[in-house]
Coordinates of C-alpha atoms in Angstrom, one line a residue:
M1333 CA 122.7 -24.4 -50.7
E1334 CA 125.4 -23.0 -48.6
I1335 CA 128.2 -25.1 -47.1
K1336 CA 127.7 -25.4 -43.5
A1337 CA 130.4 -28.0 -42.6
V1338 CA 133.6 -29.3 -44.1
F1339 CA 135.0 -32.8 -43.4
F1340 CA 138.5 -34.0 -44.1
D1341 CA 140.0 -37.4 -44.3
I1342 CA 143.3 -37.4 -42.4
D1343 CA 145.9 -39.9 -44.3
G1344 CA 146.6 -38.7 -47.8
T1345 CA 144.4 -35.6 -47.3
L1346 CA 144.6 -33.5 -44.3
V1347 CA 148.4 -34.3 -43.9
N1348 CA 151.1 -34.6 -46.5
D1349 CA 153.3 -37.4 -47.1
S1350 CA 155.5 -36.4 -44.3
R1351 CA 152.5 -36.6 -41.9
A1352 CA 152.3 -32.8 -41.5
V1353 CA 149.4 -30.4 -41.9
L1354 CA 150.5 -27.8 -44.4
K1355 CA 150.4 -24.3 -43.4
S1356 CA 147.8 -23.3 -46.1
T1357 CA 145.6 -26.1 -44.8
E1358 CA 145.8 -24.8 -41.2
K1359 CA 144.9 -21.2 -42.3
A1360 CA 142.1 -22.5 -44.3
I1361 CA 140.7 -24.5 -41.3
Q1362 CA 140.9 -21.2 -39.2
S1363 CA 139.3 -19.3 -42.0
L1364 CA 136.4 -21.7 -42.1
K1365 CA 135.9 -21.5 -38.4
E1366 CA 135.9 -17.6 -38.5
E1367 CA 133.1 -17.7 -41.1
G1368 CA 131.0 -19.9 -38.8
I1369 CA 131.5 -23.0 -40.9
Y1370 CA 132.0 -26.4 -38.9
V1371 CA 135.1 -28.3 -39.5
G1372 CA 135.2 -32.1 -38.8
L1373 CA 137.4 -35.2 -39.4
A1374 CA 136.1 -38.4 -41.2
T1375 CA 138.8 -41.1 -41.1
G1376 CA 139.5 -44.8 -40.5
R1377 CA 141.7 -43.8 -37.7
G1378 CA 140.5 -44.2 -34.2
P1379 CA 139.5 -41.5 -31.5
A1380 CA 143.0 -41.8 -29.7
F1381 CA 144.7 -40.8 -32.9
V1382 CA 142.5 -37.9 -33.8
K1383 CA 142.2 -36.1 -30.4
P1384 CA 145.6 -34.3 -30.9
F1385 CA 144.4 -32.9 -34.3
M1386 CA 141.2 -31.8 -32.7
E1387 CA 143.0 -30.0 -29.9
R1388 CA 145.7 -28.5 -32.1
Y1389 CA 143.5 -27.3 -35.0
G1390 CA 140.1 -26.8 -33.3
F1391 CA 138.1 -29.5 -35.1
D1392 CA 134.5 -29.4 -33.9
F1393 CA 133.9 -33.1 -34.2
A1394 CA 135.4 -36.4 -35.6
V1395 CA 133.8 -39.4 -37.4
T1396 CA 136.4 -42.0 -36.6
Y1397 CA 136.8 -45.8 -37.5
N1398 CA 134.8 -45.1 -40.7
G1399 CA 131.8 -43.9 -38.7
Q1400 CA 131.9 -46.4 -35.9
Y1401 CA 133.0 -44.0 -33.1
I1402 CA 131.9 -40.3 -33.3
L1403 CA 133.0 -37.6 -31.0
T1404 CA 133.0 -33.9 -30.3
K1405 CA 135.6 -31.7 -28.3
D1406 CA 133.8 -32.8 -25.1
R1407 CA 131.5 -35.8 -25.6
V1408 CA 130.8 -39.1 -27.5
L1409 CA 128.0 -38.8 -29.9
F1410 CA 127.6 -42.4 -31.3
T1411 CA 129.5 -45.9 -31.1
S1412 CA 129.0 -49.1 -32.8
P1413 CA 131.2 -51.8 -31.6
I1414 CA 131.5 -55.1 -33.4
D1415 CA 129.8 -58.0 -31.6
K1416 CA 132.0 -60.6 -29.8
K1417 CA 131.1 -63.6 -32.0
S1418 CA 132.2 -61.9 -35.0
L1419 CA 135.4 -60.7 -33.4
H1420 CA 136.4 -64.2 -32.3
Q1421 CA 135.5 -65.6 -35.8
L1422 CA 137.8 -63.0 -37.4
I1423 CA 140.6 -63.8 -35.0
D1424 CA 140.1 -67.6 -35.8
Y1425 CA 140.2 -66.9 -39.4
A1426 CA 143.3 -64.9 -39.2
R1427 CA 145.1 -67.7 -37.3
E1428 CA 144.0 -70.3 -39.8
H1429 CA 145.0 -68.4 -42.8
R1430 CA 148.1 -66.8 -41.2
K1431 CA 146.7 -63.1 -41.7
E1432 CA 148.0 -60.4 -39.5
I1433 CA 145.1 -58.8 -37.6
A1434 CA 144.7 -55.9 -35.3
L1435 CA 141.8 -54.6 -33.1
G1436 CA 140.7 -51.0 -32.9
S1437 CA 139.4 -49.7 -29.4
K1438 CA 138.9 -46.2 -28.2
D1439 CA 142.5 -46.2 -27.0
G1440 CA 144.2 -47.3 -30.1
V1441 CA 144.8 -50.2 -32.6
F1442 CA 146.5 -53.2 -30.9
G1443 CA 147.4 -56.9 -31.5
S1444 CA 149.8 -56.8 -34.3
R1445 CA 153.3 -55.5 -34.3
I1446 CA 153.7 -55.1 -38.0
M1447 CA 150.3 -53.4 -38.4
S1448 CA 151.3 -51.1 -35.7
F1449 CA 154.5 -50.3 -37.5
G1450 CA 152.4 -50.0 -40.9
M1451 CA 150.4 -47.2 -39.2
S1452 CA 153.4 -45.5 -38.0
P1453 CA 154.7 -42.3 -39.9
I1454 CA 157.7 -43.7 -41.3
S1455 CA 155.8 -46.7 -42.8
T1456 CA 153.1 -44.3 -44.3
W1457 CA 155.8 -42.3 -45.8
S1458 CA 157.7 -45.2 -47.3
S1459 CA 154.5 -46.9 -48.5
R1460 CA 153.8 -44.2 -51.2
F1461 CA 157.0 -45.6 -53.0
V1462 CA 155.3 -49.0 -53.5
P1463 CA 153.2 -49.4 -56.7
R1464 CA 149.6 -50.3 -56.0
K1465 CA 149.9 -53.4 -58.2
M1466 CA 152.6 -54.7 -55.8
A1467 CA 150.1 -54.6 -52.8
R1468 CA 149.2 -58.2 -53.0
T1469 CA 152.8 -59.3 -52.9
V1470 CA 153.8 -56.9 -50.3
S1471 CA 150.9 -57.9 -47.9
R1472 CA 151.3 -61.7 -48.6
G1473 CA 155.1 -61.4 -48.0
F1474 CA 154.5 -59.5 -44.7
N1475 CA 151.9 -62.2 -43.6
K1476 CA 154.2 -65.1 -44.4
V1477 CA 157.3 -63.6 -42.7
V1478 CA 155.7 -62.2 -39.7
S1479 CA 153.5 -65.3 -39.1
K1480 CA 156.9 -67.3 -38.8
V1481 CA 159.0 -64.7 -37.0
V1482 CA 156.6 -63.0 -34.9
P1483 CA 153.5 -65.1 -34.7
Q1484 CA 150.5 -63.4 -33.2
D1485 CA 149.5 -64.1 -29.6
Q1486 CA 146.0 -65.5 -29.7
D1487 CA 145.3 -65.1 -26.0
T1488 CA 146.3 -61.4 -26.2
L1489 CA 143.9 -61.0 -29.2
F1490 CA 141.0 -62.7 -27.4
A1491 CA 141.7 -60.6 -24.3
L1492 CA 141.7 -57.4 -26.4
A1493 CA 138.3 -58.5 -27.8
Q1494 CA 136.9 -58.4 -24.5
E1495 CA 136.9 -54.7 -24.7
P1496 CA 134.6 -52.7 -27.3
I1497 CA 136.2 -53.1 -30.6
Y1498 CA 135.1 -50.7 -33.3
Q1499 CA 137.1 -51.8 -36.2
V1500 CA 139.4 -54.7 -37.3
L1501 CA 142.2 -54.4 -39.7
I1502 CA 143.4 -57.2 -41.6
L1503 CA 146.7 -57.3 -43.7
S1504 CA 145.6 -58.4 -47.1
S1505 CA 145.5 -57.3 -50.8
P1506 CA 142.3 -56.3 -52.4
E1507 CA 142.0 -59.8 -54.1
E1508 CA 142.5 -61.5 -50.8
T1509 CA 140.1 -59.1 -49.1
A1510 CA 137.3 -60.1 -51.7
K1511 CA 137.7 -63.8 -50.6
I1512 CA 137.6 -62.9 -46.9
E1513 CA 134.4 -60.9 -47.5
K1514 CA 132.7 -64.0 -48.8
E1515 CA 133.5 -65.7 -45.4
F1516 CA 131.8 -62.7 -43.4
P1517 CA 128.9 -61.6 -45.5
H1518 CA 127.3 -60.1 -42.2
L1519 CA 130.2 -57.5 -41.9
K1520 CA 131.4 -54.8 -44.0
F1521 CA 134.9 -54.4 -45.7
T1522 CA 136.5 -51.2 -46.9
R1523 CA 140.0 -49.9 -47.5
S1524 CA 142.1 -47.0 -46.6
S1525 CA 145.3 -48.6 -47.5
P1526 CA 146.6 -50.6 -50.5
F1527 CA 147.9 -53.3 -47.9
A1528 CA 145.1 -53.8 -45.4
A1529 CA 141.2 -53.9 -45.1
D1530 CA 139.1 -52.2 -42.6
V1531 CA 136.3 -54.5 -41.2
L1532 CA 133.3 -52.8 -39.4
N1533 CA 129.6 -53.2 -39.0
P1534 CA 127.1 -53.2 -41.9
G1535 CA 125.2 -49.9 -42.5
I1536 CA 128.1 -47.8 -41.0
S1537 CA 130.2 -45.5 -43.1
K1538 CA 131.9 -42.0 -43.0
L1539 CA 128.8 -40.8 -44.7
E1540 CA 126.3 -42.1 -42.2
G1541 CA 128.6 -40.7 -39.5
I1542 CA 128.5 -37.3 -41.1
R1543 CA 124.7 -37.6 -41.2
I1544 CA 124.5 -38.5 -37.4
V1545 CA 126.7 -35.3 -36.8
G1546 CA 124.5 -33.2 -38.9
Q1547 CA 121.4 -34.1 -37.0
E1548 CA 123.1 -33.0 -33.9
F1549 CA 124.5 -29.7 -35.1
G1550 CA 121.8 -28.8 -37.5
F1551 CA 123.1 -29.3 -41.1
D1552 CA 122.0 -31.6 -43.9
I1553 CA 124.1 -33.8 -45.9
D1554 CA 123.7 -31.6 -49.1
E1555 CA 125.2 -28.7 -47.0
V1556 CA 128.6 -30.7 -46.5
M1557 CA 131.7 -30.4 -48.3
A1558 CA 134.2 -33.4 -47.9
F1559 CA 137.8 -34.2 -49.0
G1560 CA 139.2 -37.6 -49.4
D1561 CA 141.7 -39.8 -51.3
S1562 CA 141.1 -43.5 -50.5
D1563 CA 138.4 -46.0 -51.3
N1564 CA 137.0 -45.9 -47.8
D1565 CA 136.1 -42.3 -48.8
L1566 CA 133.9 -43.3 -51.7
E1567 CA 130.4 -43.5 -49.9
M1568 CA 131.2 -40.1 -48.3
L1569 CA 132.2 -38.4 -51.6
S1570 CA 129.2 -39.8 -53.4
G1571 CA 126.7 -38.6 -50.9
V1572 CA 127.8 -35.1 -49.6
G1573 CA 126.7 -31.9 -51.3
L1574 CA 130.3 -31.0 -52.6
S1575 CA 132.8 -33.7 -52.9
I1576 CA 136.7 -33.1 -53.5
A1577 CA 139.2 -35.8 -54.5
M1578 CA 142.7 -35.0 -53.7
G1579 CA 145.2 -35.1 -56.7
N1580 CA 147.0 -38.0 -55.0
G1581 CA 143.7 -39.9 -54.6
T1582 CA 142.8 -43.2 -56.2
T1583 CA 141.3 -43.5 -59.7
S1584 CA 138.0 -44.6 -58.3
V1585 CA 137.9 -41.6 -55.9
K1586 CA 138.7 -39.1 -58.7
A1587 CA 135.9 -40.6 -60.9
I1588 CA 133.1 -40.1 -58.2
A1589 CA 134.1 -36.7 -56.7
K1590 CA 132.5 -33.6 -58.2
H1591 CA 136.1 -32.0 -58.3
T1592 CA 139.7 -33.0 -58.3
T1593 CA 142.1 -30.6 -56.7
T1594 CA 145.9 -30.7 -56.5
S1595 CA 147.7 -33.2 -54.1
N1596 CA 148.0 -33.1 -50.3
G1597 CA 151.3 -31.7 -50.7
K1598 CA 150.5 -28.8 -52.9
D1599 CA 147.9 -26.9 -51.1
G1600 CA 145.0 -29.0 -52.4
I1601 CA 142.6 -28.2 -49.7
Q1602 CA 143.1 -24.5 -49.8
K1603 CA 142.8 -24.4 -53.6
A1604 CA 139.7 -26.3 -53.6
L1605 CA 138.1 -24.1 -51.2
Q1606 CA 138.9 -21.0 -53.0
H1607 CA 138.0 -22.8 -56.3
F1608 CA 134.5 -23.1 -55.0
G1609 CA 134.2 -19.8 -53.3
I1610 CA 134.0 -21.2 -49.8
L1611 CA 137.0 -19.1 -48.9
S1612 CA 138.3 -16.2 -50.9
E1613 CA 141.7 -15.0 -51.3
K1614 CA 142.4 -12.4 -48.5
E1615 CA 144.0 -9.8 -50.7
L1616 CA 140.7 -9.4 -52.6
F1617 CA 138.0 -7.3 -51.3
L1618 CA 134.9 -9.3 -50.1
S1619 CA 131.3 -8.2 -50.3
K1620 CA 128.6 -8.9 -47.8
D1621 CA 126.8 -10.4 -50.7
D1622 CA 127.9 -14.1 -50.9
H1623 CA 126.6 -14.6 -54.3
F1624 CA 128.9 -11.8 -55.6
N1625 CA 131.9 -13.3 -53.8
K1626 CA 131.2 -16.7 -55.6
V1627 CA 131.0 -15.1 -59.0
K1628 CA 134.1 -13.2 -58.3
T1629 CA 135.9 -16.5 -57.6
F1630 CA 134.6 -17.8 -61.0
H1631 CA 136.0 -14.7 -62.8
G1632 CA 139.2 -14.9 -60.8
V1633 CA 139.9 -18.3 -62.3
M1634 CA 138.3 -17.6 -65.8
D1635 CA 140.2 -14.3 -66.3
G1636 CA 143.3 -14.9 -64.3
E1637 CA 142.6 -11.9 -62.1
T1638 CA 139.7 -9.6 -60.7
Q1639 CA 138.9 -6.0 -60.6
E1640 CA 139.6 -4.5 -57.3
K1641 CA 139.2 -0.9 -58.1
P1642 CA 135.7 0.4 -59.3
V1643 CA 135.9 1.2 -63.0
V1644 CA 133.3 2.2 -65.6
W1645 CA 132.5 0.0 -68.6
Q1646 CA 133.5 1.2 -72.1
P1647 CA 131.1 1.2 -74.9
Q1648 CA 132.1 -2.2 -76.7
E1649 CA 132.5 -4.1 -73.5
A1650 CA 129.2 -2.8 -72.1
L1651 CA 127.5 -3.9 -75.3
Y1652 CA 128.9 -7.4 -75.1
R1653 CA 127.6 -7.6 -71.5
T1654 CA 124.2 -6.5 -72.5
M1655 CA 124.2 -9.0 -75.3
F1656 CA 125.0 -11.7 -72.9
K1657 CA 121.9 -10.9 -70.8
Q1658 CA 119.6 -10.4 -73.9
E1659 CA 120.3 -14.0 -75.0
E1660 CA 119.1 -15.1 -71.6
L1661 CA 116.1 -12.9 -71.8
V1662 CA 115.1 -14.4 -75.1
E1663 CA 115.6 -17.8 -73.5
F1664 CA 113.2 -16.9 -70.6
V1665 CA 110.7 -15.7 -73.3
R1666 CA 111.2 -19.0 -75.1
A1667 CA 110.5 -20.9 -71.9
A1668 CA 107.3 -19.0 -71.6
S1669 CA 106.1 -19.7 -75.2
R1670 CA 103.6 -22.6 -76.0
N1671 CA 104.5 -22.8 -79.8
E1672 CA 106.6 -21.2 -82.3
E1673 CA 104.1 -18.6 -83.5
E1674 CA 103.7 -17.5 -79.9
F1675 CA 107.6 -17.3 -79.4
D1676 CA 107.8 -15.2 -82.8
R1677 CA 105.4 -12.8 -81.7
S1678 CA 107.3 -12.4 -78.3
V1679 CA 110.5 -11.8 -80.1
A1680 CA 108.9 -9.1 -82.3
A1681 CA 107.4 -7.5 -79.3
L1682 CA 110.8 -7.4 -77.7
H1683 CA 112.2 -5.6 -80.8
E1684 CA 109.4 -3.0 -80.5
A1685 CA 110.0 -2.6 -76.8
L1686 CA 113.7 -2.2 -77.4
D1687 CA 113.1 0.7 -79.8
K1688 CA 110.5 2.4 -77.4
A1689 CA 113.0 2.0 -74.5
A1690 CA 115.8 3.6 -76.5
D1691 CA 113.5 6.6 -77.2
K1692 CA 112.6 6.9 -73.5
V1693 CA 116.2 6.7 -72.3
R1694 CA 117.4 9.2 -74.9
S1695 CA 114.8 11.6 -73.8
K1696 CA 115.8 11.2 -70.0
H1697 CA 119.6 10.8 -69.9
P1698 CA 122.4 12.6 -71.9
A1699 CA 124.6 10.3 -73.9
E1700 CA 127.8 10.2 -71.8
I1701 CA 129.8 7.3 -70.0
S1702 CA 128.6 7.4 -66.3
M1703 CA 129.5 4.8 -63.7
V1704 CA 126.5 5.9 -61.6
G1705 CA 124.4 5.4 -64.6
Q1706 CA 125.7 2.1 -65.2
V1707 CA 125.5 0.8 -61.6
D1708 CA 121.9 2.2 -61.5
A1709 CA 120.8 0.2 -64.5
L1710 CA 122.5 -3.0 -63.3
I1711 CA 121.0 -2.8 -59.9
D1712 CA 117.5 -2.4 -61.3
T1713 CA 118.0 -5.5 -63.6
L1714 CA 119.2 -7.4 -60.5
Y1715 CA 116.1 -6.2 -58.6
L1716 CA 113.7 -7.0 -61.3
T1717 CA 115.1 -10.5 -61.6
Y1718 CA 114.5 -11.0 -57.9
G1719 CA 111.1 -9.7 -58.4
S1720 CA 110.4 -12.1 -61.3
F1721 CA 111.5 -15.0 -58.7
V1722 CA 109.2 -13.5 -56.1
L1723 CA 106.2 -13.4 -58.4
M1724 CA 107.0 -17.0 -59.4
G1725 CA 107.2 -18.1 -55.8
V1726 CA 110.6 -19.7 -56.4
D1727 CA 113.5 -19.4 -54.0
P1728 CA 116.8 -18.7 -56.1
E1729 CA 119.2 -19.4 -53.3
E1730 CA 119.9 -23.3 -54.1
V1731 CA 119.3 -22.6 -57.9
F1732 CA 122.1 -20.0 -57.8
E1733 CA 124.4 -22.6 -55.9
I1734 CA 123.6 -25.1 -58.7
V1735 CA 124.5 -22.8 -61.4
H1736 CA 127.6 -21.6 -59.7
R1737 CA 128.8 -25.3 -59.3
A1738 CA 128.1 -25.8 -63.0
N1739 CA 130.3 -22.8 -64.0
M1740 CA 133.0 -23.8 -61.6
G1741 CA 132.9 -27.2 -63.1
K1742 CA 134.1 -25.8 -66.4
I1743 CA 137.4 -25.5 -64.8
F1744 CA 139.8 -28.4 -65.7
P1745 CA 141.7 -30.4 -63.2
D1746 CA 144.8 -28.2 -63.7
G1747 CA 142.9 -25.6 -62.0
K1748 CA 142.6 -23.3 -65.3
A1749 CA 139.9 -22.5 -67.8
H1750 CA 140.5 -23.9 -71.3
F1751 CA 139.5 -21.9 -74.4
D1752 CA 138.7 -22.7 -77.9
P1753 CA 141.7 -21.5 -79.9
V1754 CA 139.4 -20.0 -82.7
T1755 CA 136.2 -18.7 -81.0
H1756 CA 137.9 -18.3 -77.5
K1757 CA 134.7 -19.8 -76.1
I1758 CA 135.1 -21.5 -72.7
L1759 CA 135.6 -25.3 -73.1
K1760 CA 134.0 -27.9 -70.8
P1761 CA 135.8 -31.0 -69.3
D1762 CA 134.5 -34.4 -70.9
D1763 CA 132.7 -35.2 -67.7
W1764 CA 130.9 -31.8 -67.3
E1765 CA 127.5 -32.8 -68.6
E1766 CA 127.5 -35.9 -66.4
K1767 CA 128.7 -34.0 -63.2
Y1768 CA 127.6 -30.5 -63.6
A1769 CA 124.8 -30.0 -66.2
P1770 CA 122.5 -27.7 -64.2
E1771 CA 119.0 -28.6 -65.6
P1772 CA 118.5 -31.9 -63.8
A1773 CA 119.6 -30.3 -60.5
I1774 CA 117.3 -27.2 -61.0
K1775 CA 114.4 -29.5 -61.7
K1776 CA 115.0 -31.5 -58.7
E1777 CA 115.2 -28.3 -56.5
L1778 CA 112.1 -27.0 -58.1
D1779 CA 110.3 -30.2 -57.5
R1780 CA 111.4 -30.0 -53.7
Q1781 CA 110.0 -26.5 -53.6
L1782 CA 106.7 -27.5 -54.9
K1783 CA 106.3 -30.4 -52.5
A1784 CA 107.4 -28.2 -49.6
Y1785 CA 104.5 -25.7 -50.5
E1786 CA 102.1 -28.5 -51.1
K1787 CA 102.9 -29.9 -47.6
H1788 CA 102.5 -26.5 -46.1
A1789 CA 99.2 -26.0 -47.9
K1790 CA 97.7 -29.2 -46.5
Q1791 CA 98.9 -28.4 -43.0
K1792 CA 97.3 -25.0 -43.3
E1793 CA 94.0 -26.6 -44.6
A1794 CA 94.1 -29.1 -41.8
K1795 CA 94.2 -26.4 -39.3
K1796 CA 91.2 -24.7 -40.8
D1797 CA 89.2 -27.7 -40.6
N1798 CA 90.1 -28.3 -37.0

């Protein structure tokens, strides 16, 4: 299935550690828009924070506060404020346990000086130098110091809570957050920072927010590509069609994503988009056939370069390509055989057909290297393949995407293909079978097509009866 929308987390993903959007990322966003692909943000930040990004880079929509406030360039699509009772309980808990707390409204995050500082560019930049294992010590130290030196004004917090609040932030380590969660089982906790927890309504997430946007703009969740780096991206990355973890992302994010790209400071977004053929390198020629472009991207990575000038195949290389196809044709016949005897008869018939075809071609065409002849034969095999799908009643579009993703999954995290030193066969990453093996996904797609036909047939029969 083609990608119709691409969503980006902001911190650690869209922006680098200096809070800037890389030129490569900016160009990639514009190229996506030019190709008619929607671009959106999916972030724990609020609408006031994302609006400048939307205006400057032309994002079509934004899922903010982890799904609790969704907007487009000109309207609000969805909101889910936290109920007042829960807000008051959270404020009381924070006061009792000396936890810094901040409230997120449509206009910004307010209520805590230290957390406002923590969300500033300089704090975000400096936090990358603090080891994650020190998060508990740092957050506990902040809470103790701030609660004594600059205690939170409870009256101000309760006054802020009178407005719609879409997300609450609590300065706490992962271990402390687990304890707080037990006190508020009716709320949802996630993390976009090693030092603080995001609190929101249950059933809300970036993934659900993307689903809401898709219903409005006409795309399915399987047609979405998403980039993320933090644990509040886990649901999103586990649910979209194509998930990308940034090289600087957490271990859990990298484990669940279908692909890990380079970091947010090393053109990670651009490289992933090119890696999967969503965008092609501009210096290469593009075909109107999107399938061709995807395969070209695959060979560009595997071979290190692509062929830009039309050339003819030489005898030995042409034979190798034919043998590759021959193996797949034998596999096709195998999948159409009920037993070993029938398969053996089919293989014998293939040998006989090959001899007959050689005699036929020998009588029709002179033995010479011909680009026209090679292209004509290859196009006929392509046409015959489509014809086979037509006669099967199978739409190959999504099947092609499944196989393409499986092939691109053979590329290792360093962005390169690895080869066996003896056989030179392409090696597969250790997690390839789990993440990319095409057979289960092909079966699922074929089951979907069968169900779609059965539903259509029933509706057609019902119309006849009426």
